[in-house]
């Protein structure tokens, strides 16, 4: 197994599924949490100058989805790889993850707005008929059709970790304008979150979680 090191801030962001995959699979790695000031001092040494970072045997890799797929190939939970070897199942995992990822673009677009305007814009995104609400509803619909309770197939995959970590973090109030009850109307998403949070390896990983990550703890 290669030497692995993940570098990011303390908050979940888009790297949390990879952190969770590494943590709950037992794969040896280093989770390096840095401050904004530390990143300012080191970002010119990385091309492109962006986080998160994954070091594989000392070689730096960027792009969170590329990292996640790699991690999914080397991590297993319950004896099953988190990124399926079967091409069709892998395609479905990719499709699901990309769909859930659609929630980020409209939220990121609010970062250039003034504080009050940004909060109001985020509220509209999560309101019924809003752009983010649309993608969450599609996710909820897909999960509602699952006989296994998992996003894809009959075992835990990266698709489950993505839906769980990316969406549940919105319930913590970390971004002004997004109400803590923003996911309350999505019953299949709620059931899925409980299922994934109570996977023994996931539950163990988050047992001492604090801050935003405490939303994942059961």
XYZ file of C-alpha atoms in Angstrom:
218
model
C 0.000 0.000 0.000
C 1.413 3.413 -0.920
C 1.958 6.174 1.618
C -1.125 8.434 1.645
C -1.537 11.936 3.069
C -4.647 14.118 2.782
C -4.297 17.885 3.272
C -7.269 20.188 3.850
C -8.911 22.567 6.312
C -10.842 21.317 9.345
C -14.282 21.609 7.708
C -15.727 18.760 5.586
C -15.969 20.388 2.141
C -15.741 18.061 -0.839
C -12.923 15.943 0.620
C -14.924 14.459 3.503
C -15.998 11.311 1.587
C -12.349 10.489 0.896
C -11.399 11.126 4.516
C -14.248 8.885 5.614
C -13.330 6.155 3.119
C -9.758 6.072 4.379
C -10.776 6.287 8.010
C -13.494 3.633 8.052
C -11.534 1.177 5.877
C -8.527 1.144 8.139
C -6.111 2.052 5.337
C -3.036 3.655 6.847
C -2.824 7.345 5.994
C -2.181 10.789 7.439
C -5.006 13.305 7.704
C -3.258 16.688 7.798
C -5.531 19.540 8.874
C -4.131 22.985 8.108
C -5.201 26.555 8.854
C -6.009 29.239 6.307
C -2.741 30.945 7.262
C -0.731 27.760 6.674
C -2.352 27.348 3.291
C -1.452 30.923 2.361
C 2.195 30.133 3.033
C 2.267 26.907 1.019
C -0.179 27.347 -1.880
C 2.399 28.753 -4.310
C 4.290 25.449 -4.026
C 1.335 23.538 -5.497
C 0.023 23.679 -9.058
C -2.829 24.427 -9.368
C -2.931 26.437 -6.139
C -5.993 24.815 -4.606
C -7.109 22.403 -1.916
C -7.671 19.584 -1.090
C -4.418 17.722 -1.762
C -3.614 14.033 -1.760
C -0.011 12.881 -1.581
C 0.591 9.360 -2.906
C 4.111 8.215 -2.074
C 5.052 11.891 -1.918
C 3.509 12.799 -5.297
C 0.922 15.565 -5.014
C -2.491 15.091 -6.649
C -5.271 17.698 -6.857
C -8.977 17.509 -7.829
C -11.215 16.055 -5.147
C -13.174 13.665 -7.385
C -10.006 12.141 -8.832
C -8.752 11.639 -5.273
C -12.037 10.101 -4.206
C -12.106 7.556 -7.026
C -8.525 6.551 -6.310
C -9.239 6.174 -2.610
C -12.353 4.144 -3.417
C -10.234 1.674 -5.383
C -7.796 1.059 -2.519
C -10.330 1.095 0.337
C -12.681 -1.723 1.298
C -15.417 -1.877 3.926
C -16.933 -5.225 4.810
C -14.646 -6.877 2.294
C -16.083 -4.856 -0.611
C -14.291 -2.072 -2.517
C -15.923 1.329 -2.163
C -15.509 1.960 -5.900
C -16.897 -1.059 -7.799
C -14.695 -3.051 -10.152
C -17.724 -3.742 -12.353
C -17.748 -1.022 -15.064
C -21.532 -0.569 -15.071
C -21.775 -0.261 -11.295
C -18.827 2.157 -11.360
C -20.666 4.208 -13.992
C -23.749 4.359 -11.789
C -21.650 5.407 -8.800
C -20.079 8.168 -10.914
C -23.486 9.284 -12.171
C -24.894 9.489 -8.652
C -21.873 11.346 -7.267
C -21.905 13.859 -10.116
C -25.615 14.444 -9.593
C -25.185 15.120 -5.871
C -22.244 17.377 -6.732
C -24.555 19.629 -8.725
C -25.610 21.256 -5.448
C -22.264 23.014 -5.059
C -22.105 25.269 -8.136
C -25.115 27.466 -7.272
C -23.967 27.706 -3.647
C -20.436 28.712 -4.645
C -21.938 31.400 -6.893
C -23.288 33.123 -3.765
C -19.809 33.640 -2.309
C -19.268 36.781 -4.415
C -22.403 38.461 -3.017
C -22.656 40.754 -0.028
C -23.411 38.977 3.259
C -27.161 39.638 3.488
C -27.716 39.162 -0.225
C -25.779 35.881 -0.156
C -27.829 34.542 2.768
C -31.076 35.386 1.000
C -29.855 33.755 -2.227
C -28.933 30.560 -0.388
C -32.327 30.451 1.237
C -33.953 30.587 -2.200
C -31.693 27.795 -3.473
C -32.921 25.441 -0.737
C -36.568 26.532 -0.849
C -39.096 24.441 -2.748
C -38.404 24.812 -6.464
C -34.917 26.198 -5.856
C -31.912 25.026 -7.850
C -30.311 23.118 -4.975
C -33.660 21.737 -3.797
C -34.177 20.303 -7.275
C -30.987 18.230 -7.099
C -31.654 17.121 -3.540
C -35.133 15.980 -4.563
C -33.680 13.939 -7.417
C -31.260 12.338 -4.963
C -34.130 11.594 -2.596
C -36.142 10.016 -5.428
C -33.282 7.706 -6.401
C -32.706 6.615 -2.817
C -36.426 5.933 -2.481
C -36.242 3.375 -5.291
C -33.375 1.433 -3.724
C -34.334 -2.009 -2.431
C -31.076 -2.290 -0.469
C -31.096 1.183 1.054
C -27.733 1.916 -0.577
C -27.370 4.454 -3.373
C -25.981 1.939 -5.889
C -26.093 -1.838 -5.711
C -26.269 -3.871 -2.521
C -23.179 -2.675 -0.661
C -21.645 0.522 0.669
C -19.957 2.575 -2.071
C -18.512 6.031 -2.596
C -21.975 7.106 -3.731
C -23.266 6.587 -0.195
C -20.352 8.432 1.393
C -20.849 11.377 -0.966
C -24.587 11.727 -0.309
C -24.068 11.336 3.430
C -21.158 13.727 3.942
C -21.866 16.360 1.301
C -25.551 16.861 2.078
C -25.691 16.358 5.845
C -23.170 19.157 6.395
C -25.789 21.661 5.220
C -27.770 20.967 8.419
C -25.087 22.523 10.619
C -25.636 26.210 9.846
C -22.082 26.668 8.568
C -23.348 28.881 5.743
C -25.698 31.747 6.551
C -29.056 31.499 4.864
C -29.200 27.680 4.812
C -31.614 26.618 7.573
C -30.705 23.649 9.756
C -33.985 21.994 8.767
C -33.151 22.257 5.036
C -33.259 18.451 4.565
C -36.216 17.642 6.815
C -38.709 17.088 3.987
C -36.598 14.445 2.224
C -37.598 11.217 3.969
C -35.540 8.845 1.818
C -32.436 10.973 2.269
C -33.003 10.931 6.030
C -33.355 7.141 6.062
C -30.215 6.786 3.969
C -28.260 9.080 6.291
C -29.258 6.966 9.287
C -28.285 3.785 7.474
C -24.839 5.073 6.534
C -24.189 6.748 9.890
C -24.879 3.420 11.591
C -22.560 1.321 9.442
C -20.230 0.102 12.225
C -17.069 1.411 10.564
C -18.643 4.817 9.893
C -20.076 5.018 13.386
C -16.659 4.215 14.876
C -14.920 6.806 12.691
C -17.153 9.645 13.873
C -17.626 8.590 17.510
C -15.479 11.472 18.786
C -16.398 13.987 16.057
C -16.718 17.656 17.026
C -17.632 20.852 15.200
C -19.309 20.457 11.820
C -18.356 16.767 11.678
C -20.521 16.120 14.753
C -23.532 16.049 12.407
C -22.286 12.648 11.199
C -22.081 11.149 14.716
C -24.681 8.702 16.028
